[in-house]
PDB file of C-alpha atoms in Angstrom:
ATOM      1  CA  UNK A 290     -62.434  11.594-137.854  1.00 67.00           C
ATOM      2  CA  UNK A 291     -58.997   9.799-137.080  1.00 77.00           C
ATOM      3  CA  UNK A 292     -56.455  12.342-136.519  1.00 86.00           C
ATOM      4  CA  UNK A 293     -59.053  15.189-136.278  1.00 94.00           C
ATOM      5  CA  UNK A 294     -59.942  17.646-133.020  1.00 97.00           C
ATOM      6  CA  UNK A 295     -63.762  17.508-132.702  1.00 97.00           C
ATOM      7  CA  UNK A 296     -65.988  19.484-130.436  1.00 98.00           C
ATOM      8  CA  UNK A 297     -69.353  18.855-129.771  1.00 97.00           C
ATOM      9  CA  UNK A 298     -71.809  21.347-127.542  1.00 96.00           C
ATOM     10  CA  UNK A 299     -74.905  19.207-125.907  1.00 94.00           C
ATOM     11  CA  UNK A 300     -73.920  15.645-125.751  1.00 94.00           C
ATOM     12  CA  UNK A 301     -78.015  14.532-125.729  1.00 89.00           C
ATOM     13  CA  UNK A 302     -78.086  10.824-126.569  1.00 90.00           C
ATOM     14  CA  UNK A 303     -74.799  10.392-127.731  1.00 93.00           C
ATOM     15  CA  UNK A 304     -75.600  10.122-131.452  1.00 93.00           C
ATOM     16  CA  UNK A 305     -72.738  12.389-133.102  1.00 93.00           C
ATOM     17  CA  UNK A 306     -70.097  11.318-130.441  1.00 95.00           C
ATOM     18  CA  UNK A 307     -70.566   7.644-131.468  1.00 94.00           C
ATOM     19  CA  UNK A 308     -70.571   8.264-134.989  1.00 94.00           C
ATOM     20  CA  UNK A 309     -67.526  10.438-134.508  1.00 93.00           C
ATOM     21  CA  UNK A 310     -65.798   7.661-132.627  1.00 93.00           C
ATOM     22  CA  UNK A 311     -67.192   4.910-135.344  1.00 92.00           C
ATOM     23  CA  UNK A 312     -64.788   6.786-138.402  1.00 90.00           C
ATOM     24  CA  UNK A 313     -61.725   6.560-135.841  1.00 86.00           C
ATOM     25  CA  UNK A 314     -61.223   7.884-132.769  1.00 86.00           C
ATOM     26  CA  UNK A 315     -60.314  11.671-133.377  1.00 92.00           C
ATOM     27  CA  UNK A 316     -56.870  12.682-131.425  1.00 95.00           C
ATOM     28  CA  UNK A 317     -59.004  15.612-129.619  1.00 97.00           C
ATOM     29  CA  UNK A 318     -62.737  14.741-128.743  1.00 97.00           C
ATOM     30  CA  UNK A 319     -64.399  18.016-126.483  1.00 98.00           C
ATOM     31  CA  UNK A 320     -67.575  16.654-125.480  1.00 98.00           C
ATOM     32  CA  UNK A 321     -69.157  20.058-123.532  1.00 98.00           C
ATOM     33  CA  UNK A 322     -72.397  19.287-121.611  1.00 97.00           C
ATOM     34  CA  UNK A 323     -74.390  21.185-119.156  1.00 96.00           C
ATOM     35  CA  UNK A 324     -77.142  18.539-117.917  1.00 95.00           C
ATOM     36  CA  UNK A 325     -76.123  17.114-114.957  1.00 96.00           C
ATOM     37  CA  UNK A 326     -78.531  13.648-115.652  1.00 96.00           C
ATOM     38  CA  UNK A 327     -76.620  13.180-119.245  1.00 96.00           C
ATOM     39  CA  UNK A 328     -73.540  13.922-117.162  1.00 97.00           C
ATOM     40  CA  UNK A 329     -74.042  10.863-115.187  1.00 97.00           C
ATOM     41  CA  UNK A 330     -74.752   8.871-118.121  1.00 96.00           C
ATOM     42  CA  UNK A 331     -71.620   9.922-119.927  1.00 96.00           C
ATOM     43  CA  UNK A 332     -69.647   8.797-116.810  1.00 96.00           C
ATOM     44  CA  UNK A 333     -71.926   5.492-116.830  1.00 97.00           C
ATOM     45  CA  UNK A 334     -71.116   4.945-120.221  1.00 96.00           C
ATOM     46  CA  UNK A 335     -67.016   5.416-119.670  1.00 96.00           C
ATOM     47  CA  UNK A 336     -66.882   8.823-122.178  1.00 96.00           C
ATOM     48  CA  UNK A 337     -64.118  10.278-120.382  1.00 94.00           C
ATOM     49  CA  UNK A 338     -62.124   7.131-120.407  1.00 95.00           C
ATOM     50  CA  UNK A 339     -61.936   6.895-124.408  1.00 94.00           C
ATOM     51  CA  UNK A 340     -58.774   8.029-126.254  1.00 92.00           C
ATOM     52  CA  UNK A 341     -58.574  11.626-126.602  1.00 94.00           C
ATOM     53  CA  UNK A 342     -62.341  12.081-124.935  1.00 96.00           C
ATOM     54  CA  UNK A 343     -62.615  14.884-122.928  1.00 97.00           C
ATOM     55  CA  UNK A 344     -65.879  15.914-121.180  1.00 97.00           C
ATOM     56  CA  UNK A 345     -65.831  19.929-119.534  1.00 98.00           C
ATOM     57  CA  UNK A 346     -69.347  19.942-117.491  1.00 97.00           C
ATOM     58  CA  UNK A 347     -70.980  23.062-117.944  1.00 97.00           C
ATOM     59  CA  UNK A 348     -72.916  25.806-120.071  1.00 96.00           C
ATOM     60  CA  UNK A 349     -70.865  26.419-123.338  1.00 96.00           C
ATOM     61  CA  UNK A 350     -71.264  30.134-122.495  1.00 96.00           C
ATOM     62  CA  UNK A 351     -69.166  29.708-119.269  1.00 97.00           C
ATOM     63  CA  UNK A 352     -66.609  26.963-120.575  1.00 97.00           C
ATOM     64  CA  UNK A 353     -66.240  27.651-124.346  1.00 97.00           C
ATOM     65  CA  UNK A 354     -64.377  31.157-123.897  1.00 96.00           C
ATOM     66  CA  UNK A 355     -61.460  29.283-122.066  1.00 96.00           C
ATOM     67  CA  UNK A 356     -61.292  26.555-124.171  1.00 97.00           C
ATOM     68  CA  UNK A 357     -58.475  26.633-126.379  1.00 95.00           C
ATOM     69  CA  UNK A 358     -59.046  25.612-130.081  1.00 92.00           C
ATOM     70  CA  UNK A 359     -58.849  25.274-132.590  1.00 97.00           C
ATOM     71  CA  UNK A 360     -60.879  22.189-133.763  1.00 98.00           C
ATOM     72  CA  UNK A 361     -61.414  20.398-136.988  1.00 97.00           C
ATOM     73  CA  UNK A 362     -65.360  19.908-136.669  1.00 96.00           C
ATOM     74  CA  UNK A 363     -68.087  21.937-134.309  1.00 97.00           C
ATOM     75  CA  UNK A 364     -71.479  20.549-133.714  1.00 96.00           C
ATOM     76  CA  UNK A 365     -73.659  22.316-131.259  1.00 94.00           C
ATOM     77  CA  UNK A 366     -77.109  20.849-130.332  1.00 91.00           C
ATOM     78  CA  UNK A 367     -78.239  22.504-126.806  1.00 89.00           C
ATOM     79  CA  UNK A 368     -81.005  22.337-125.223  1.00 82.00           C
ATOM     80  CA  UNK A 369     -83.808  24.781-124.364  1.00 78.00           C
ATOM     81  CA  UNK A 370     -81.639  27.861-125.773  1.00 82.00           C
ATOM     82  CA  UNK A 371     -83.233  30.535-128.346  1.00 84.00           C
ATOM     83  CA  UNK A 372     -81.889  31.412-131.582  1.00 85.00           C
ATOM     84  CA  UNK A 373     -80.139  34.184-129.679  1.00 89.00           C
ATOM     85  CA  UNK A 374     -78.373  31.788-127.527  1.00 88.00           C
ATOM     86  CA  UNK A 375     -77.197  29.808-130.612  1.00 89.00           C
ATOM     87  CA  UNK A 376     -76.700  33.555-132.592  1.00 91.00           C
ATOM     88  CA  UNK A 377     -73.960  34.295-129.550  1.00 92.00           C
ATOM     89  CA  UNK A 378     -71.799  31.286-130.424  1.00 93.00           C
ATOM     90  CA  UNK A 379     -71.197  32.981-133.490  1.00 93.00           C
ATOM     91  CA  UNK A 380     -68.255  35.202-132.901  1.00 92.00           C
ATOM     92  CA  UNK A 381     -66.195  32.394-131.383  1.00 93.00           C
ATOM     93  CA  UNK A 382     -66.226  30.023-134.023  1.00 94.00           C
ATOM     94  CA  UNK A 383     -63.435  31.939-135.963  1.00 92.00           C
ATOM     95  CA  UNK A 384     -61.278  31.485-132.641  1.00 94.00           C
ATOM     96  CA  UNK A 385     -62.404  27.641-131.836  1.00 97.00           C
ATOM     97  CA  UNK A 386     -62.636  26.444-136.063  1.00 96.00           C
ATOM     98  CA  UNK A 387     -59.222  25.774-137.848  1.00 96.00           C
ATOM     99  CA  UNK A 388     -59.259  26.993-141.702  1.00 95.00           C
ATOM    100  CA  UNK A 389     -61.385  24.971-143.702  1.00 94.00           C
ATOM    101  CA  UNK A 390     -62.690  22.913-140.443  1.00 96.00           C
ATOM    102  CA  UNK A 391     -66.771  22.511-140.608  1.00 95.00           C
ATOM    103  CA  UNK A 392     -69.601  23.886-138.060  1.00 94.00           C
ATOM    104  CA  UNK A 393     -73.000  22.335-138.196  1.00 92.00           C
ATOM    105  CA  UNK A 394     -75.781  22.886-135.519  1.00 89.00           C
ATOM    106  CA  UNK A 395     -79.212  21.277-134.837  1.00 85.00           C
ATOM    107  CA  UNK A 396     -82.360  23.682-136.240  1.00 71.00           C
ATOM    108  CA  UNK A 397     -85.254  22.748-134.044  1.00 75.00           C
ATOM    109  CA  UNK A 398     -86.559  26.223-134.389  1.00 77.00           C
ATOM    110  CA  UNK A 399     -89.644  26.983-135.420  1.00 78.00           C
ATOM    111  CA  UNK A 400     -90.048  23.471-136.197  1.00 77.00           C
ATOM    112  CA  UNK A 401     -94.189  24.194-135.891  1.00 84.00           C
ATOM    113  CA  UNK A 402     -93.944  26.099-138.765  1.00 86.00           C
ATOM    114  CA  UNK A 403     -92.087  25.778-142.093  1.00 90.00           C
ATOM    115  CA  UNK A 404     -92.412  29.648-143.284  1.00 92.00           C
ATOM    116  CA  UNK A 405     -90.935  30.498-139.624  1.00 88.00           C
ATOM    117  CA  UNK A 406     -88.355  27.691-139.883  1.00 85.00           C
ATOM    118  CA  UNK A 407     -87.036  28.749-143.292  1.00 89.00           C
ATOM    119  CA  UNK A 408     -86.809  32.735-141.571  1.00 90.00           C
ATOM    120  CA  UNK A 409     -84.968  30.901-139.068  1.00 86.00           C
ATOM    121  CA  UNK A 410     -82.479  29.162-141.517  1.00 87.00           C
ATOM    122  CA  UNK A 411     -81.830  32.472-143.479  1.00 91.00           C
ATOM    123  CA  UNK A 412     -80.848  34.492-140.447  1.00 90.00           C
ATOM    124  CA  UNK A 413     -78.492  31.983-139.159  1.00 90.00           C
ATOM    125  CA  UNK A 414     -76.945  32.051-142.775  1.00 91.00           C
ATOM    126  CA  UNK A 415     -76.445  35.683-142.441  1.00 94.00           C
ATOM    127  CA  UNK A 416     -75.451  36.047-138.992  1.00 91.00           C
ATOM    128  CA  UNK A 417     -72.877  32.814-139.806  1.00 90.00           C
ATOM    129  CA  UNK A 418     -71.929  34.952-142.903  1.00 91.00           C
ATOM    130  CA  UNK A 419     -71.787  38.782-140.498  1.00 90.00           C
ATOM    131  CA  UNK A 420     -69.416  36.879-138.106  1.00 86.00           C
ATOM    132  CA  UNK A 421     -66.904  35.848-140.535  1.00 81.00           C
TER     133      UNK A 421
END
C-alpha cells in the first residue's frame, strides 16, 4: 500500500485501515464514515493524525460525489444499506478508481440463505460489469 491512494467507505472496527497501514502507509488514505460513535473512536484512536489519513464524516452518498479521485484501491463496507444502496455506488467508481486500481466490497446479503446470497453475488457482477 506504500505509495498508493486508498479509500475505504464504513470504517467499522478498523480492520482494512490497519491492514492497509501495516503494508506501508499509503500517500492518500480516505477513510469515509457516517457513524458518529465510530467517529469518536477514530478520533480516540488518532486516525486523522496518521500520514496521509484523512477522515470526511458523513454518508458516502453526500461526500463521495465531491471527492476528487482517483484512488488506487476502494473498499466499501456500510452499514444497514440494501443492495440498492451498494448498486448506486456503481457509476462512480469509474470517476473515483484509477486504471487497473481494485474495488472490493463486503457481501453480507442474504447471508441467511446461500441460493439468495449467490443471486446476490451474480447481480452485483453484472451491475459492476453494466457500469463499466
Amino acid at each position: 500500500a506504500a505509495g498508493a491512494a486508498v479509500l475505504n467507505v464504513g470504517f467499522g472496527l478498523g480492520l482494512f485501515d490497519g491492514c492497509v497501514q501495516a503494508l506501508g502507509p499509503p500517500e492518500r488514505h480516505v477513510i469515509v464514515e457516517a457513524h458518529p460513535d465510530v467517529l469518536e473512536e477514530l478520533r480516540r484512536r488518532g486516525w486523522q493524525e496518521r500520514p496521509g489519513v484523512s477522515v470526511l464524516p458523513g454518508r458516502w452518498q453526500e461526500v463521495l460525489p465531491s471527492l476528487p479521485g482517483p484512488f488506487d484501491a476502494i473498499f466499501f463496507d456500510t452499514w444497514e444499506e440494501s443492495y440498492a444502496d451498494l448498486r448506486a455506488l456503481f457509476p462512480q467508481l469509474r470517476r473515483l478508481l484509477s486504471p487497473g486500481g481494485r474495488f472490493s466490497f463486503f457481501n453480507g446479503f442474504a447471508s441467511f440463505d446461500i441460493f439468495y446470497h449467490a443471486v446476490c453475488c451474480r447481480m452485483a457482477q453484472e451491475d459492476l460489469r453494466d457500469a463499466g
